[in-house]
Short mmCIF file of C-alpha atoms in Angstrom, two decimals:
data_model
loop_
_atom_site.label_atom_id
_atom_site.label_comp_id
_atom_site.label_asym_id
_atom_site.label_seq_id
_atom_site.Cartn_x
_atom_site.Cartn_y
_atom_site.Cartn_z
CA MET A 1 -15.37 8.93 -21.96
CA SER A 2 -13.91 5.66 -23.21
CA GLU A 3 -16.34 6.20 -26.37
CA SER A 4 -14.27 9.56 -26.89
CA LEU A 5 -11.06 7.35 -26.40
CA ALA A 6 -11.55 5.02 -28.75
CA ALA A 7 -12.74 7.42 -31.36
CA GLU A 8 -9.39 9.08 -31.04
CA GLY A 9 -7.80 5.94 -31.47
CA PHE A 10 -6.36 5.45 -28.37
CA ARG A 11 -4.77 2.12 -28.29
CA ASP A 12 -5.04 0.31 -24.43
CA LEU A 13 -1.82 -1.90 -23.93
CA SER A 14 -2.96 -4.55 -21.98
CA GLU A 15 -2.14 -7.61 -22.80
CA GLY A 16 -5.77 -8.90 -22.63
CA GLU A 17 -8.08 -10.73 -19.78
CA VAL A 18 -5.91 -12.95 -17.90
CA ASP A 19 -7.19 -14.61 -14.31
CA PRO A 20 -4.12 -15.75 -12.58
CA LEU A 21 -6.12 -18.21 -10.55
CA GLY A 22 -8.40 -19.77 -12.98
CA GLU A 23 -11.54 -21.18 -12.10
CA ALA A 24 -11.52 -21.35 -8.51
CA ALA A 25 -12.50 -25.08 -6.96
CA GLU A 26 -16.36 -25.45 -5.73
CA ALA A 27 -15.12 -27.92 -3.18
CA ARG A 28 -13.93 -26.69 0.41
CA MET A 29 -10.25 -26.38 1.05
CA VAL A 30 -10.57 -27.38 4.75
CA ASP A 31 -11.96 -30.92 5.65
CA PRO A 32 -14.30 -30.57 8.98
CA ALA A 33 -13.08 -34.11 10.02
CA LYS A 34 -9.57 -31.82 10.23
CA VAL A 35 -11.19 -29.04 12.82
CA ASP A 36 -11.24 -30.06 15.78
CA CYS A 37 -14.07 -28.01 17.27
CA ALA A 38 -16.13 -28.47 14.28
CA LYS A 39 -18.03 -31.69 15.77
CA LEU A 40 -18.52 -29.71 19.44
CA ASP A 41 -22.30 -28.55 20.28
CA ARG A 42 -22.73 -25.03 19.17
CA SER A 43 -23.58 -24.37 23.05
CA SER A 44 -19.73 -24.65 23.98
CA PRO A 45 -17.80 -21.89 25.42
CA ILE A 46 -15.35 -21.99 22.59
CA PHE A 47 -17.57 -20.55 20.08
CA LYS A 48 -18.05 -17.71 22.27
CA THR A 49 -14.45 -17.24 22.46
CA ILE A 50 -13.87 -17.80 18.65
CA SER A 51 -16.59 -15.37 18.01
CA THR A 52 -18.20 -17.89 14.90
CA THR A 53 -20.34 -21.41 15.33
CA ASP A 54 -18.96 -21.97 11.74
CA PRO A 55 -15.43 -22.37 12.09
CA VAL A 56 -14.89 -24.70 9.11
CA GLY A 57 -16.47 -22.10 7.38
CA VAL A 58 -14.18 -19.41 8.56
CA LEU A 59 -11.05 -21.55 7.40
CA ASP A 60 -12.47 -21.92 4.15
CA THR A 61 -12.96 -18.43 3.36
CA VAL A 62 -9.51 -17.92 4.98
CA CYS A 63 -7.62 -20.49 2.99
CA ARG A 64 -9.22 -19.11 -0.12
CA ARG A 65 -8.10 -15.74 0.09
CA ALA A 66 -4.76 -17.24 1.30
CA VAL A 67 -4.67 -19.26 -2.05
CA ALA A 68 -6.06 -15.90 -4.14
CA MET A 69 -2.79 -13.93 -2.82
CA LEU A 70 -0.35 -16.57 -3.56
CA GLY A 71 -2.01 -17.02 -6.83
CA ASN A 72 -2.09 -13.50 -7.71
CA THR A 73 1.84 -12.84 -6.85
CA ILE A 74 2.75 -16.35 -8.60
CA ALA A 75 0.83 -14.85 -11.64
CA GLU A 76 2.82 -11.78 -11.37
CA LEU A 77 5.89 -13.24 -10.89
CA THR A 78 5.21 -15.41 -13.85
CA ARG A 79 4.62 -12.75 -16.14
CA ILE A 80 7.55 -10.76 -15.43
CA ARG A 81 9.69 -13.67 -15.89
CA ALA A 82 8.06 -14.38 -19.51
CA ARG A 83 8.93 -10.63 -20.57
CA VAL A 84 12.20 -10.46 -19.53
CA ARG A 85 12.71 -14.02 -21.11
CA ALA A 86 11.71 -12.36 -23.94
CA GLY A 87 14.26 -9.34 -23.82
CA ALA A 88 12.44 -6.80 -22.10
CA PRO A 89 14.21 -5.05 -19.11
CA PRO A 90 13.14 -5.90 -15.56
CA ALA A 91 12.49 -2.40 -14.19
CA PHE A 92 9.53 -0.32 -14.13
CA PRO A 93 6.83 -0.12 -15.65
CA LEU A 94 7.21 -3.77 -16.19
CA ILE A 95 8.04 -4.31 -12.34
CA GLY A 96 6.10 -2.32 -9.87
CA ASP A 97 8.15 0.01 -7.49
CA LEU A 98 6.97 -1.97 -4.46
CA LEU A 99 6.93 -5.38 -5.52
CA GLY A 100 10.60 -4.73 -6.61
CA TRP A 101 11.59 -2.98 -3.46
CA SER A 102 9.74 -6.42 -1.80
CA LEU A 103 11.81 -8.94 -4.14
CA GLN A 104 14.93 -7.10 -2.66
CA THR A 105 14.42 -6.34 0.76
CA ARG A 106 12.46 -9.55 1.84
CA MET A 107 13.44 -12.04 -0.84
CA LEU A 108 16.88 -10.90 -1.21
CA MET A 109 16.48 -11.18 -4.82
CA ARG A 110 18.42 -8.64 -7.57
CA ALA A 111 15.08 -7.77 -9.29
CA SER A 112 16.97 -5.50 -11.42
CA ASP A 113 19.36 -7.98 -12.83
CA PRO A 114 18.03 -10.50 -15.70
CA LYS A 115 19.74 -13.31 -14.45
CA ALA A 116 17.61 -13.28 -11.33
CA TRP A 117 14.53 -13.77 -13.79
CA THR A 118 15.75 -16.07 -16.20
CA GLY A 119 18.06 -18.08 -14.26
CA SER A 120 17.50 -20.94 -11.29
CA GLY A 121 18.45 -21.44 -7.79
CA PRO A 122 18.74 -19.50 -4.55
CA ARG A 123 17.66 -15.87 -4.69
CA THR A 124 16.03 -16.39 -8.19
CA ALA A 125 12.23 -15.95 -9.27
CA GLU A 126 12.36 -19.72 -9.92
CA GLN A 127 13.13 -20.36 -6.16
CA ILE A 128 10.44 -18.04 -5.32
CA LEU A 129 8.08 -19.06 -7.62
CA ARG A 130 8.44 -23.08 -6.36
CA TRP A 131 8.28 -22.28 -3.24
CA LEU A 132 5.00 -20.10 -3.47
CA THR A 133 3.58 -22.94 -5.32
CA ASN A 134 4.20 -25.61 -3.07
CA ILE A 135 2.99 -23.35 -0.08
CA ARG A 136 -0.43 -22.59 -2.30
CA LYS A 137 -0.72 -26.10 -3.21
CA LEU A 138 -1.05 -27.31 0.42
CA ILE A 139 -3.05 -24.87 1.64
CA ALA A 140 -5.50 -26.03 -1.00
CA SER A 141 -4.88 -29.56 -0.68
CA ARG A 142 -7.53 -30.23 2.69
CA ASP A 143 -4.53 -32.04 4.38
CA LEU A 144 -3.84 -29.59 7.06
CA TRP A 145 -5.40 -30.17 10.38
CA TYR A 146 -6.53 -27.33 12.83
CA THR A 147 -6.63 -26.87 16.46
CA CYS A 148 -9.46 -24.24 16.85
CA LEU A 149 -8.22 -22.86 20.32
CA SER A 150 -4.98 -24.12 21.41
CA SER A 151 -4.18 -24.33 25.25
CA GLY A 152 -0.15 -23.51 24.34
CA CYS A 153 -0.96 -19.89 22.93
CA THR A 154 0.66 -16.88 24.15
CA PRO A 155 -1.19 -13.64 24.79
CA THR A 156 0.38 -12.37 21.42
CA GLN A 157 0.03 -15.39 19.30
CA ARG A 158 -2.23 -15.78 16.43
CA ALA A 159 -0.99 -19.66 15.46
CA PHE A 160 1.47 -21.63 15.63
CA ILE A 161 2.77 -25.09 14.23
CA THR A 162 4.60 -28.01 15.95
CA PRO A 163 7.71 -29.24 13.71
CA GLY A 164 6.80 -32.64 11.71
CA HIS A 165 2.80 -32.41 11.75
CA PHE A 166 0.80 -30.78 9.51
CA ARG A 167 -1.49 -29.22 12.00
CA ILE A 168 -1.91 -25.14 12.89
CA HIS A 169 -2.88 -24.55 16.15
CA LEU A 170 -5.02 -21.51 16.11
CA CYS A 171 -5.38 -18.94 18.59
CA ARG A 172 -7.74 -16.26 20.16
CA ARG A 173 -6.63 -13.28 18.49
CA PHE A 174 -6.34 -15.49 15.15
CA TRP A 175 -10.34 -15.47 15.31
CA ARG A 176 -10.93 -11.91 16.70
CA PRO A 177 -10.07 -8.61 14.87
CA ARG A 178 -8.95 -6.13 17.16
CA PRO A 179 -11.20 -2.94 18.04
CA GLY A 180 -11.11 -0.42 15.24
CA ILE A 181 -10.27 -3.22 12.35
CA ASP A 182 -12.91 -3.72 9.95
CA ALA A 183 -13.75 -7.51 9.01
CA ALA A 184 -12.17 -7.57 5.18
CA THR A 185 -8.59 -6.16 6.68
CA HIS A 186 -8.90 -8.87 9.56
CA LEU A 187 -9.21 -11.38 6.79
CA GLU A 188 -6.15 -10.41 5.00
CA PHE A 189 -4.61 -10.62 8.70
CA GLN A 190 -5.43 -14.20 8.44
CA ALA A 191 -4.60 -15.19 5.31
CA GLN A 192 -1.46 -13.75 5.88
CA THR A 193 -1.17 -15.68 9.19
CA ILE A 194 -1.82 -19.16 7.02
CA ILE A 195 0.45 -18.29 4.61
CA HIS A 196 3.23 -18.04 7.38
CA GLU A 197 2.35 -21.04 9.00
CA VAL A 198 2.20 -23.31 6.23
CA SER A 199 5.85 -22.02 4.97
CA HIS A 200 7.03 -23.20 8.60
CA ILE A 201 5.39 -26.64 7.75
CA TYR A 202 6.41 -27.07 4.03
CA TYR A 203 9.98 -25.11 4.14
CA ASP A 204 10.80 -25.05 7.79
CA THR A 205 11.04 -21.40 7.88
CA GLU A 206 12.33 -19.29 10.50
CA ASP A 207 10.79 -16.30 12.32
CA VAL A 208 14.03 -14.32 11.94
CA GLY A 209 16.20 -13.24 9.15
CA ARG A 210 15.09 -12.00 5.28
CA GLY A 211 15.06 -14.53 2.19
CA PRO A 212 12.82 -17.42 1.36
CA GLY A 213 13.83 -18.91 4.57
CA SER A 214 11.95 -16.20 6.56
CA ALA A 215 8.73 -17.06 6.96
CA HIS A 216 7.41 -13.28 8.04
CA CYS A 217 9.07 -12.23 4.30
CA ILE A 218 7.11 -14.68 2.78
CA ALA A 219 4.10 -13.58 4.02
CA GLN A 220 4.98 -9.83 3.76
CA LEU A 221 6.10 -10.10 0.13
CA ILE A 222 2.56 -11.63 -0.96
CA ALA A 223 1.09 -9.01 0.89
CA ASP A 224 3.31 -6.30 -0.79
CA ALA A 225 2.29 -7.98 -3.95
CA ASN A 226 -1.38 -7.53 -3.22
CA GLY A 227 -1.47 -4.38 -1.79
CA SER A 228 -2.31 -6.12 1.64
CA PRO A 229 -1.95 -4.10 4.81
CA ILE A 230 0.68 -5.75 7.35
CA ARG A 231 0.15 -5.86 10.99
CA ARG A 232 1.64 -3.28 12.78
CA GLU A 233 2.90 -5.65 15.43
CA ILE A 234 5.08 -7.44 12.73
CA ILE A 235 6.47 -4.61 10.99
CA GLY A 236 10.09 -4.60 10.58
CA ARG A 237 10.53 -8.50 11.55
CA CYS A 238 11.57 -9.16 7.88
CA GLY A 239 15.13 -8.74 9.17
CA PRO A 240 16.50 -6.22 10.99
CA ALA A 241 18.12 -4.23 7.71
CA ALA A 242 14.43 -4.04 6.27
CA PRO A 243 12.73 -0.70 6.09
CA ALA A 244 9.83 -0.04 8.23
CA ARG A 245 6.93 -0.79 6.59
CA PRO A 246 3.96 2.06 6.81
CA PRO A 247 1.51 1.23 9.32
CA SER A 248 -1.49 -0.91 8.20
CA ARG A 249 -4.86 0.15 8.35
CA GLU A 250 -5.10 -0.95 12.03
CA ALA A 251 -2.33 1.82 12.60
CA ASP A 252 -4.06 4.39 10.43
CA MET A 253 -7.47 3.70 11.61
CA THR A 254 -6.77 3.56 15.36
CA ALA A 255 -5.55 6.55 17.24
CA GLU A 256 -3.58 6.78 20.58
CA SER A 257 -6.84 6.65 22.46
CA GLY A 258 -8.53 3.88 20.44
CA ASP A 259 -10.87 5.90 18.63
CA VAL A 260 -11.16 5.36 15.02
CA VAL A 261 -9.46 8.49 12.60
CA ARG A 262 -11.26 8.88 9.21
CA SER A 263 -8.63 8.94 6.60
CA ARG A 264 -9.20 11.22 3.69
CA ARG A 265 -9.08 9.75 -0.03
CA CYS A 266 -8.76 11.99 -3.24
CA SER A 267 -12.35 10.41 -3.94
CA ASP A 268 -13.56 12.62 -0.82
CA PHE A 269 -12.96 15.50 -3.41
CA VAL A 270 -15.71 14.13 -5.82
CA SER A 271 -19.26 15.86 -5.54
CA PRO A 272 -21.48 13.46 -4.96
CA CYS A 273 -23.79 15.10 -7.95
CA PRO A 274 -24.10 15.83 -10.77
CA THR A 275 -22.13 13.26 -12.54
CA GLN A 276 -18.10 13.85 -12.41
CA SER A 277 -15.21 12.57 -14.92
CA VAL A 278 -12.76 11.23 -12.48
CA LEU A 279 -9.48 9.95 -13.83
CA PHE A 280 -7.63 7.74 -10.98
CA VAL A 281 -3.65 8.03 -11.76
CA GLY A 282 -1.19 5.15 -11.28
CA ALA A 283 -3.88 2.99 -9.69
CA GLU A 284 -2.07 -0.26 -8.49
CA ARG A 285 -3.80 -1.25 -4.85
CA PRO A 286 -6.80 -3.27 -4.30
CA ASP A 287 -8.06 -0.26 -1.96
CA GLU A 288 -7.24 2.44 -4.65
CA PHE A 289 -9.77 0.36 -7.16
CA ALA A 290 -12.46 0.04 -4.82
CA ASP A 291 -12.12 3.44 -4.32
CA ALA A 292 -13.06 4.04 -8.24
CA MET A 293 -15.56 1.17 -8.43
CA ARG A 294 -17.92 3.26 -5.38
CA LEU A 295 -17.45 6.20 -7.74
CA ALA A 296 -18.46 4.02 -10.95
CA ARG A 297 -21.18 2.50 -8.92
CA GLU A 298 -22.23 6.02 -7.38
CA GLY A 299 -22.79 6.79 -11.32
CA HIS A 300 -19.76 9.09 -12.05
CA ASP A 301 -17.54 8.26 -15.43
CA VAL A 302 -14.56 6.71 -14.04
CA ILE A 303 -11.29 5.89 -15.80
CA ALA A 304 -7.90 4.33 -14.14
CA VAL A 305 -4.30 4.50 -16.13
CA ASN A 306 -1.27 3.12 -15.31
CA PRO A 307 1.27 1.40 -17.48
CA ARG A 308 1.50 -1.32 -15.26
CA GLU A 309 -1.35 -3.71 -14.87
CA THR A 310 -1.75 -5.34 -11.65
CA ALA A 311 -3.80 -7.92 -10.53
CA ALA A 312 -6.08 -5.40 -8.55
CA ALA A 313 -6.23 -3.81 -12.04
CA ARG A 314 -7.64 -6.89 -13.80
CA ALA A 315 -10.46 -7.45 -11.40
CA PHE A 316 -11.64 -3.84 -11.65
CA ARG A 317 -11.82 -4.57 -15.59
CA ARG A 318 -13.70 -7.65 -15.07
CA ALA A 319 -15.90 -6.11 -12.58
CA GLY A 320 -16.92 -3.52 -15.56
CA GLY A 321 -14.20 -0.99 -14.63
CA THR A 322 -12.43 1.26 -17.15
CA PHE A 323 -8.47 0.81 -17.29
CA LEU A 324 -6.13 1.96 -19.46
CA GLN A 325 -2.76 0.31 -19.69
CA ALA A 326 -0.81 3.46 -20.70
CA ARG A 327 0.79 6.61 -19.17
CA VAL A 328 -0.99 9.43 -18.16
CA GLU A 329 0.87 11.30 -20.93
CA GLN A 330 -0.42 9.15 -23.71
CA LEU A 331 -4.63 10.34 -22.65
CA PRO A 332 -5.46 12.16 -25.77
CA ARG A 333 -6.08 15.96 -24.53
CA ALA A 334 -8.69 16.83 -27.35
CA CYS A 335 -11.02 14.30 -25.81
CA CYS A 336 -10.08 13.85 -22.05
CA ARG A 337 -11.63 16.57 -19.44
CA PHE A 338 -12.00 15.41 -15.87
CA ASP A 339 -13.66 17.35 -13.16
CA THR A 340 -11.20 15.30 -10.56
CA ILE A 341 -7.92 13.61 -10.75
CA CYS A 342 -6.42 11.30 -8.24
CA GLU A 343 -3.05 10.49 -7.52
CA ASN A 344 -1.53 8.47 -4.52
CA TYR A 345 2.07 8.35 -4.14
CA PRO A 346 3.57 8.78 -7.36
CA TYR A 347 7.30 7.88 -7.42
CA PRO A 348 8.94 9.83 -10.35
CA SER A 349 12.50 8.88 -9.64
CA GLY A 350 15.75 7.09 -11.07
CA ARG A 351 15.44 6.67 -14.74
CA HIS A 352 11.69 7.23 -15.03
CA TYR A 353 12.17 10.80 -13.23
CA VAL A 354 9.89 13.66 -14.44
CA PRO A 355 10.50 17.32 -13.68
CA PRO A 356 7.93 18.40 -11.66
CA ARG A 357 6.88 21.29 -14.60
CA ASP A 358 6.09 18.61 -17.14
CA PHE A 359 4.80 16.34 -14.63
CA ALA A 360 2.28 18.68 -13.38
CA LEU A 361 1.53 20.13 -16.69
CA ALA A 362 0.70 16.63 -18.15
CA ARG A 363 -1.90 16.06 -15.54
CA LEU A 364 -3.55 19.97 -15.38
CA ALA A 365 -3.79 19.64 -19.39
CA LEU A 366 -6.52 17.07 -18.86
CA LEU A 367 -8.50 19.07 -16.03
CA ALA A 368 -11.81 20.62 -17.07
CA PRO A 369 -12.85 23.84 -15.97
CA GLY A 370 -13.56 23.89 -11.95
CA GLY A 371 -11.39 20.77 -12.00
CA ARG A 372 -9.22 19.31 -9.30
CA TRP A 373 -6.21 17.28 -9.23
CA VAL A 374 -5.49 15.88 -5.74
CA LEU A 375 -2.20 14.33 -5.01
CA PHE A 376 -1.18 12.67 -2.06
CA THR A 377 2.98 12.08 -1.10
CA GLU A 378 5.26 11.27 1.22
CA SER A 379 7.96 13.43 -0.25
CA ALA A 380 8.01 16.94 1.26
CA ARG A 381 10.87 18.16 -1.44
CA TYR A 382 8.63 17.08 -4.13
CA ALA A 383 5.18 18.22 -2.76
CA SER A 384 6.96 21.51 -2.55
CA LEU A 385 8.49 21.20 -5.88
CA LEU A 386 4.80 21.40 -7.59
CA LYS A 387 3.51 23.67 -5.52
CA ALA A 388 6.09 25.98 -6.88
CA VAL A 389 5.18 25.17 -10.16
CA ALA A 390 1.92 27.17 -9.29
CA ASP A 391 3.28 29.94 -7.37
CA TYR A 392 5.98 30.83 -10.04
CA ASP A 393 4.99 30.03 -13.40
CA GLU A 394 2.85 32.54 -14.84
CA SER A 395 1.47 30.57 -17.64
CA VAL A 396 0.09 27.87 -14.47
CA GLN A 397 -0.85 31.20 -12.53
CA VAL A 398 -3.19 32.09 -15.09
CA LYS A 399 -5.50 29.18 -15.14
CA PHE A 400 -4.79 26.83 -11.65
CA ARG A 401 -4.57 27.62 -7.80
CA ALA A 402 -2.73 25.05 -5.82
CA SER A 403 -2.79 24.51 -1.90
CA LEU A 404 -0.22 22.04 0.20
CA SER A 405 -1.07 20.31 3.41
CA SER A 406 0.63 18.34 5.69
CA LEU A 407 -1.38 15.24 7.15
CA PRO A 408 -0.88 12.75 9.72
CA PRO A 409 -0.72 9.35 8.20
CA SER A 410 -4.24 8.71 9.70
CA ALA A 411 -5.69 11.20 7.58
CA ALA A 412 -4.41 10.31 4.24
CA PRO A 413 -4.90 7.19 2.15
CA PRO A 414 -3.19 3.82 2.74
CA SER A 415 0.50 3.99 1.61
CA SER A 416 2.72 1.27 0.39
CA TYR A 417 6.40 2.68 0.46
CA PRO A 418 8.74 3.00 3.69
CA TYR A 419 6.70 4.21 6.40
CA SER A 420 7.01 8.07 7.01
CA ASP A 421 5.38 10.12 10.06
CA THR A 422 3.72 12.77 7.79
CA ARG A 423 1.99 12.85 4.42
CA PHE A 424 1.48 15.80 1.96
CA ARG A 425 -1.29 16.53 -0.21
CA VAL A 426 -0.94 19.24 -3.02
CA LEU A 427 -4.21 20.57 -4.57
CA PHE A 428 -4.70 22.44 -7.92
CA LYS A 429 -7.77 23.93 -9.10
CA ARG A 430 -8.37 24.82 -12.59
CA ARG A 431 -9.76 28.48 -12.67
CA ARG A 432 -13.33 28.57 -14.14
#
């Protein structure tokens, strides 16, 4: 498929391979001498409580993830600022919908105002970049001290600090994931905790309000920028006016009974054999690219397309995936026919609104005979309008049939947009 695109003269709009973090340092980010339980005998009960006999190794992994998340965010904000300074409008696709919402809601920055990107001072990109850079430097500096299991923890705490000291007091909940939470998701939560606590240390942030002065808002901005889940118990703590964040994988995966619920993704509709051609439209989040890479490693021909290139997209490309920085409408129909088109939570609104019929036809034109376009959305109205295209447009009726299903959040892919208690799946299938 990639070769066919090249033959058609398709030009990828990517600005090139950029590693926002540069070469990772080989040295540990955590000084073993500053971890209070590191020298204890491994038979000590504390290691059973914290579920590891290598606390320094765990903390180093967590700090590396925190530094990587901060680095991704810094690189993205720096890229946007440079483009705005060069005259680009601060809007989609330069700024992703979620990042723009997060900057405005969590950081109180007017993300659509060029002055917020080119100026300096409160509520500007300059201030946010400076704060995030300093927090990142401190986490990587080996200057932090860690109490493995503090006696001052409350039952719900993960960590806390004492003002004026470079020490993070860790609690049992920091070390042990809750039931139903996988190791990768727990690592995201741990990294966010470290970012949260270091913002307290460096900038004396609070746990209330919004803006850079809120530790919750700093950590949740970083989560938003990296497509990282947020713990359900802190959703909504980034200021009383902040819209609720969708439940994290913790909420999506754990039912009220405590059982793990299997969420369905678009890739579940891809036949394991024979080789299928699969297109991911609008992929931004790490979980979407992980889904795409899984299919590619199973032998399928997978392409992801988005006019906006995120850090996750660059990582996908470096890992050998095919990512095209373009709109789906720009793909040449003559060479591109897909067995499955996957699309999670499109946002065709505002100045980028696309009428439902045009939106649908751009995707349906790329389906191979028998192919399926699977779209998940939180908008009942837009889902109904898309279904109506198949129901009432005779030119579409002849070639396609469509179904519309309402789903609980636990049965749909994770979403980065403000939470709703129902998701919708629209499935178009091309007749053979």
